[in-house]
Coordinates of C-alpha atoms and ligand atoms in Angstrom, one line a residue:
M22 CA 34.9 -55.8 -11.2
D23 CA 36.6 -53.6 -14.0
I24 CA 35.7 -50.0 -13.1
K25 CA 34.9 -47.9 -16.5
I26 CA 36.5 -44.7 -16.9
L27 CA 34.3 -42.3 -19.0
P28 CA 35.1 -39.6 -21.2
V29 CA 35.0 -36.2 -19.0
N30 CA 34.8 -32.1 -19.8
E31 CA 37.4 -31.0 -17.8
T32 CA 35.0 -27.6 -17.1
K33 CA 36.7 -27.0 -13.7
Q34 CA 39.8 -26.2 -12.5
P35 CA 41.4 -26.1 -9.1
V36 CA 41.2 -22.6 -7.5
K37 CA 45.0 -20.8 -7.2
D38 CA 43.8 -18.9 -4.0
E39 CA 43.4 -22.1 -1.6
S40 CA 42.8 -19.8 1.5
H41 CA 38.9 -18.9 0.1
L42 CA 38.4 -22.5 -0.3
V43 CA 34.7 -23.3 1.9
F44 CA 34.3 -26.6 3.2
G45 CA 32.2 -28.9 1.0
K46 CA 30.9 -26.3 -1.8
E47 CA 32.8 -27.0 -4.4
F48 CA 33.2 -30.5 -6.5
T49 CA 35.8 -32.4 -8.4
N50 CA 35.2 -32.9 -12.5
R51 CA 34.9 -36.6 -11.4
M52 CA 33.0 -39.1 -9.1
F53 CA 32.8 -43.1 -8.7
I54 CA 29.1 -44.1 -9.1
M55 CA 28.2 -47.9 -9.4
E56 CA 25.0 -49.7 -8.5
F57 CA 23.3 -52.4 -6.7
D58 CA 20.1 -54.7 -7.1
R59 CA 19.3 -57.6 -5.4
D60 CA 19.4 -59.5 -8.9
K61 CA 23.1 -58.7 -10.1
G62 CA 24.7 -57.5 -6.6
W63 CA 27.0 -54.4 -7.5
H64 CA 27.2 -53.8 -10.4
S65 CA 28.7 -50.8 -13.6
P66 CA 31.5 -49.5 -11.3
R67 CA 32.6 -46.4 -13.0
I68 CA 34.1 -43.0 -13.1
Q69 CA 32.3 -40.4 -14.9
Q70 CA 31.5 -36.6 -15.0
Y71 CA 30.3 -35.1 -11.2
G72 CA 26.8 -34.0 -12.1
P73 CA 23.3 -34.5 -10.9
F74 CA 21.8 -37.9 -11.7
S75 CA 18.0 -38.7 -11.7
L76 CA 15.8 -40.7 -9.0
D77 CA 12.2 -41.3 -9.0
P78 CA 10.5 -39.1 -6.6
A79 CA 9.3 -42.3 -4.7
A80 CA 13.1 -43.5 -4.0
L81 CA 12.9 -44.8 -0.6
V82 CA 16.0 -42.6 0.4
L83 CA 14.1 -39.4 -0.1
H84 CA 11.4 -40.9 2.5
Y85 CA 12.8 -42.8 5.1
A86 CA 16.3 -41.6 5.1
Q87 CA 17.9 -45.3 4.3
E88 CA 21.7 -43.6 4.0
I89 CA 24.8 -43.7 5.0
F90 CA 28.3 -41.9 4.3
E91 CA 32.0 -41.8 5.3
G92 CA 34.4 -38.7 5.1
L93 CA 38.0 -39.2 4.8
K94 CA 41.0 -36.9 3.7
A95 CA 43.8 -36.8 1.2
F96 CA 46.6 -34.6 2.3
R97 CA 49.5 -33.4 -0.3
R98 CA 52.7 -33.5 1.1
P99 CA 55.6 -31.3 0.8
D100 CA 57.3 -33.1 -1.8
G101 CA 53.9 -33.5 -3.7
S102 CA 53.3 -36.8 -2.7
I103 CA 49.3 -37.8 -1.6
A104 CA 48.7 -39.9 1.7
L105 CA 45.4 -41.1 2.8
F106 CA 45.1 -41.7 6.5
R107 CA 44.0 -45.3 7.7
P108 CA 41.5 -45.4 4.4
R109 CA 40.8 -48.8 4.6
D110 CA 38.7 -48.2 8.7
N111 CA 36.3 -45.7 6.8
F112 CA 35.3 -48.5 4.6
E113 CA 35.2 -50.8 7.5
R114 CA 33.0 -48.4 9.4
F115 CA 31.0 -48.0 6.4
N116 CA 30.1 -51.5 5.9
L117 CA 29.1 -51.3 9.7
S118 CA 26.7 -48.6 9.2
A119 CA 25.4 -50.3 6.3
E120 CA 24.4 -53.6 8.5
R121 CA 22.8 -51.1 10.6
M122 CA 20.7 -49.3 8.1
C123 CA 20.0 -52.8 6.4
M124 CA 22.0 -51.7 3.3
P125 CA 24.4 -54.0 1.5
Q126 CA 27.5 -54.9 2.1
L127 CA 30.8 -53.5 0.0
D128 CA 34.0 -55.6 -0.8
V129 CA 36.5 -53.1 1.1
D130 CA 39.2 -53.6 -0.9
F131 CA 37.2 -53.0 -4.2
C132 CA 36.4 -49.7 -2.5
L133 CA 40.3 -48.4 -1.9
R134 CA 41.2 -49.7 -5.6
S135 CA 38.2 -47.4 -6.8
L136 CA 38.7 -44.7 -4.3
N137 CA 42.7 -44.8 -5.7
E138 CA 41.7 -44.7 -9.4
L139 CA 39.2 -41.5 -8.9
L140 CA 41.8 -40.3 -6.9
K141 CA 44.9 -40.3 -9.4
L142 CA 42.5 -38.8 -12.2
E143 CA 41.7 -35.8 -9.9
Q144 CA 45.4 -35.5 -8.2
D145 CA 45.6 -31.9 -9.4
W146 CA 42.5 -31.1 -7.0
V147 CA 44.8 -31.7 -3.5
P148 CA 45.2 -28.7 -2.3
H149 CA 49.0 -27.7 -1.8
T150 CA 48.6 -24.9 0.7
E151 CA 50.2 -26.5 4.1
G152 CA 46.6 -27.8 6.5
T153 CA 44.3 -27.9 3.1
S154 CA 43.3 -31.3 1.5
L155 CA 40.9 -33.0 -0.4
Y156 CA 37.9 -34.4 1.2
I157 CA 36.2 -37.9 0.1
R158 CA 33.0 -38.5 0.7
P159 CA 31.6 -41.9 0.3
T160 CA 27.9 -41.8 0.1
M161 CA 25.3 -45.1 -0.5
I162 CA 21.2 -44.1 -0.6
A163 CA 18.4 -46.7 -1.5
T164 CA 16.9 -45.8 -4.7
E165 CA 14.5 -48.3 -5.2
P166 CA 10.8 -46.5 -6.1
V167 CA 8.6 -47.8 -3.5
L168 CA 6.5 -46.0 -0.6
G169 CA 6.3 -49.5 1.7
V170 CA 8.9 -49.2 4.9
K171 CA 11.1 -51.5 4.1
P172 CA 14.6 -52.2 3.1
A173 CA 15.1 -51.3 -0.4
D174 CA 16.5 -53.6 -3.3
S175 CA 18.1 -51.1 -5.1
Y176 CA 20.9 -49.0 -4.4
L177 CA 23.9 -46.4 -5.2
F178 CA 27.2 -45.8 -4.3
Y179 CA 29.5 -43.0 -4.9
I180 CA 32.4 -40.8 -4.0
I181 CA 32.4 -37.5 -4.6
L182 CA 35.8 -35.2 -3.6
S183 CA 35.9 -31.4 -2.7
P184 CA 39.1 -29.4 -1.9
V185 CA 39.3 -27.9 1.8
A186 CA 41.0 -24.9 3.3
A187 CA 42.8 -25.4 6.5
Y188 CA 40.5 -25.7 9.6
Y189 CA 42.5 -23.3 11.8
K190 CA 43.9 -20.0 10.0
G191 CA 46.5 -19.4 12.8
G192 CA 46.1 -21.4 15.8
L193 CA 43.9 -23.6 17.5
S194 CA 40.9 -21.7 18.9
P195 CA 39.0 -23.1 21.6
V196 CA 34.9 -23.3 21.2
K197 CA 32.1 -21.9 23.1
I198 CA 30.3 -25.4 24.1
W199 CA 26.3 -25.4 25.1
V200 CA 25.2 -28.5 26.7
S201 CA 22.0 -29.7 25.8
D202 CA 19.8 -30.5 28.3
E203 CA 16.3 -30.7 26.5
Y204 CA 17.3 -32.5 22.9
A205 CA 19.6 -35.5 22.3
R206 CA 21.0 -36.8 19.4
V207 CA 20.1 -40.0 19.4
P208 CA 18.0 -42.3 21.7
S209 CA 19.5 -45.1 23.4
G210 CA 18.9 -47.9 21.0
G211 CA 19.2 -46.2 18.0
T212 CA 21.6 -45.3 15.1
G213 CA 23.6 -43.1 17.0
E214 CA 26.9 -46.0 15.9
A215 CA 26.0 -45.4 12.3
K216 CA 27.4 -42.7 9.9
T217 CA 23.7 -41.8 8.7
G218 CA 22.1 -38.7 7.8
G219 CA 18.9 -38.9 10.3
N220 CA 21.7 -38.6 12.9
Y221 CA 22.4 -35.2 11.2
A222 CA 18.7 -34.2 10.6
S223 CA 17.9 -34.8 14.1
S224 CA 21.0 -32.8 15.4
L225 CA 19.8 -29.8 13.6
Y226 CA 17.1 -28.2 16.1
A227 CA 19.8 -27.9 19.0
S228 CA 22.5 -26.7 16.7
T229 CA 20.8 -24.1 15.7
L230 CA 19.4 -22.8 18.8
A231 CA 22.9 -22.5 20.1
S232 CA 24.3 -21.0 17.0
E233 CA 21.7 -18.1 17.9
K234 CA 22.6 -17.8 21.9
G235 CA 26.3 -17.3 20.2
Y236 CA 27.8 -21.1 20.8
D237 CA 29.9 -22.9 18.4
Q238 CA 29.0 -26.6 19.3
V239 CA 26.2 -28.9 21.4
L240 CA 27.8 -31.1 23.8
W241 CA 25.3 -34.2 23.3
L242 CA 24.0 -35.7 26.8
D243 CA 23.1 -39.7 27.1
S244 CA 19.2 -39.9 26.2
V245 CA 18.0 -42.0 29.1
E246 CA 19.4 -40.1 32.1
R247 CA 20.5 -36.6 30.1
K248 CA 23.5 -36.8 32.6
Y249 CA 26.4 -38.1 30.6
V250 CA 28.6 -36.9 28.1
E251 CA 28.4 -38.3 24.7
E252 CA 29.5 -36.4 21.9
V253 CA 30.3 -32.8 21.0
G254 CA 29.0 -31.4 17.4
S255 CA 29.9 -34.1 15.3
M256 CA 33.0 -35.2 17.0
N257 CA 33.9 -37.3 19.8
I258 CA 35.6 -35.9 23.4
C259 CA 38.5 -36.7 25.7
F260 CA 38.8 -34.9 28.7
L261 CA 42.4 -34.8 30.8
Y262 CA 40.6 -35.0 34.2
D263 CA 42.9 -36.2 37.5
G264 CA 45.7 -36.1 34.7
K265 CA 44.3 -38.9 33.1
I266 CA 42.4 -39.7 29.8
V267 CA 38.6 -39.7 30.2
T268 CA 36.4 -40.9 26.9
S269 CA 33.2 -41.8 26.6
P270 CA 33.2 -45.4 26.1
L271 CA 31.8 -47.3 22.7
C272 CA 28.2 -47.7 24.4
G273 CA 26.4 -47.8 21.1
S274 CA 25.1 -44.5 20.9
I275 CA 28.2 -42.5 20.0
L276 CA 30.2 -42.9 16.8
N277 CA 33.3 -45.2 16.7
G278 CA 35.6 -42.2 15.5
I279 CA 38.9 -43.1 13.5
T280 CA 40.7 -39.8 14.8
R281 CA 39.2 -40.7 18.5
R282 CA 41.0 -44.3 17.8
S283 CA 44.0 -42.7 17.0
I284 CA 44.2 -40.2 19.8
L285 CA 44.2 -43.2 22.4
T286 CA 46.8 -44.7 20.7
L287 CA 48.7 -41.7 20.9
V288 CA 48.0 -40.7 24.5
D289 CA 48.7 -44.3 25.6
E290 CA 52.2 -43.9 24.1
F291 CA 52.7 -40.8 25.8
G292 CA 52.4 -42.5 28.5
Y293 CA 48.6 -41.1 30.2
E294 CA 46.4 -43.6 31.7
I295 CA 42.9 -44.2 29.5
E296 CA 39.7 -44.5 31.1
E297 CA 37.1 -45.4 28.8
R298 CA 33.7 -44.3 31.0
A299 CA 30.6 -42.4 31.3
L300 CA 31.3 -38.7 32.7
S301 CA 28.5 -36.9 34.0
I302 CA 27.9 -33.4 33.1
D303 CA 28.3 -32.6 36.8
E304 CA 31.9 -34.0 37.1
I305 CA 32.9 -31.3 34.1
L306 CA 31.5 -28.5 35.3
D307 CA 33.1 -29.2 38.8
G308 CA 36.2 -30.2 37.5
S309 CA 36.1 -26.9 35.4
E310 CA 36.4 -24.8 38.4
N311 CA 37.7 -26.8 41.1
G312 CA 41.1 -27.5 38.5
R313 CA 40.6 -31.1 38.2
L314 CA 39.7 -31.0 34.6
T315 CA 42.3 -29.4 32.6
E316 CA 41.8 -30.0 29.0
A317 CA 38.7 -31.3 27.0
F318 CA 38.9 -31.7 23.2
G319 CA 36.8 -32.8 20.5
T320 CA 38.1 -35.2 17.7
G321 CA 37.0 -36.1 13.9
T322 CA 38.6 -35.8 10.9
A323 CA 37.5 -32.0 9.9
A324 CA 39.4 -30.4 12.9
V325 CA 41.5 -33.3 14.0
V326 CA 41.2 -32.1 18.0
S327 CA 38.9 -29.0 18.6
P328 CA 39.6 -27.3 22.0
V329 CA 37.0 -26.6 24.4
G330 CA 37.2 -23.1 25.9
Q331 CA 33.5 -22.9 27.6
F332 CA 30.5 -25.3 28.9
T333 CA 27.0 -23.9 29.0
Y334 CA 25.1 -26.0 30.9
K335 CA 21.3 -24.9 32.6
G336 CA 23.2 -21.2 32.8
R337 CA 26.0 -22.0 34.5
N338 CA 29.3 -20.9 33.2
V339 CA 32.7 -22.5 33.5
L340 CA 35.6 -21.9 31.4
L341 CA 38.4 -24.0 30.7
G342 CA 42.3 -23.0 29.9
N343 CA 42.4 -19.6 30.0
G344 CA 41.3 -18.9 26.4
K345 CA 44.3 -21.0 24.6
A346 CA 44.6 -24.7 23.5
G347 CA 45.5 -27.3 25.9
E348 CA 49.4 -28.3 25.9
L349 CA 48.3 -31.6 25.2
T350 CA 45.8 -31.0 23.1
M351 CA 48.4 -29.1 21.1
K352 CA 50.8 -32.2 20.9
L353 CA 47.8 -34.4 19.7
Y354 CA 47.4 -31.6 17.0
D355 CA 51.2 -31.6 15.9
T356 CA 51.4 -35.3 16.2
L357 CA 48.4 -36.3 14.2
T358 CA 48.9 -33.8 11.4
G359 CA 52.7 -34.2 11.4
I360 CA 52.1 -38.0 10.5
Q361 CA 49.2 -36.7 8.1
Y362 CA 51.6 -34.2 5.9
G363 CA 54.8 -36.8 6.7
R364 CA 56.5 -34.8 9.0
I365 CA 56.6 -37.2 11.7
E366 CA 57.5 -41.0 11.3
D367 CA 54.4 -43.2 10.8
K368 CA 55.1 -45.9 13.4
H369 CA 51.8 -47.5 13.3
N370 CA 51.2 -47.8 9.2
W371 CA 47.9 -45.4 9.2
V372 CA 49.2 -43.6 6.3
K373 CA 48.7 -45.6 3.0
M374 CA 50.5 -43.4 0.0
L375 CA 48.7 -42.9 -3.2
Ligands
PLP419 C1 32.4 -38.7 12.0 C2 31.6 -38.7 13.3 C3 32.9 -38.8 14.2 C4 34.1 -38.7 13.9 O1 34.8 -39.5 13.2 P1 36.2 -39.4 12.5 O2 36.6 -41.2 12.0 O3 37.2 -39.3 13.7 O4 36.1 -38.4 11.6 C5 32.2 -38.6 15.3 N1 31.4 -38.3 15.7 C6 29.9 -38.1 14.7 C7 28.7 -38.1 15.1 C8 30.7 -38.2 13.5 O5 29.6 -38.7 12.6

């Protein structure tokens, strides 16, 4: 398929003061977009002006939430070049999410080519300051106008771009975690492994309560026993327990994070033993108090790693790490961002240059 490049008004310019970028509020001048219907398959791929599109009020996505998305970043290196981190993994996961949500598959190579074309046209929007990046949001929505509950016959796929400030301003700061004993992120057998909007909608109530109580994130437990740790906020979670790396197994209700995957490769190379097993909330609380648990951190594209400094569960508070990010947490942050920004050799072929 040929990608059409339509004329665009350069109405917006990248901001000069990159420290004031707010996550996901500002978008570039262009977007990639294409449509799917049962007869034609994917068609009319084009790069056009960023802006609203019209949807029928009966479009299935607006009623039954048939929607998926991805999140990845483009990094500006000191020599001006632009790097992507494991972009193929994002589009492969997009296809897994599509399958779970009964949506059509995409050609991964075509998606990578479309993203490259879009980024080439918008490369001035990749910010320059250390730690900043251009956030990339591929999205698919069901557009067929019908109120019957079924997989849609028509879809829209698009990619939008948003410049983002450095996640950490002045060092990694540990977060306060509220362990949700009442609300679960997703049910067992649900859509937890798909990157779909509904999982986020259902997380809002608990995260609002946590935020009102002064916490930064919610720690989600499994929906069956309300005992085993699954994720933190919208990140995977990793523990340094008895000197080993412990993280939740990919049991169907957690997202198969690309940062998680990369971190596990790195800690293996650092010589740590890895246990992908269910870790109970009691092990975490007791471990924080008796010293068996020494570090805990969330992993995800936005923060890379996010150290945990406190857990609160049913009124019991435990502190971890004396208000500072752990040594391993710091080393992982420095290594992964080092690979992304080109300070450290990319031995795994994770980086794709634009
Ligand atoms: C996207 C996401 C993650 C992190 O995945 P990365 O590929 O590392 O960015 C973790 N949990 C949830 C629920 C997510 O949506």
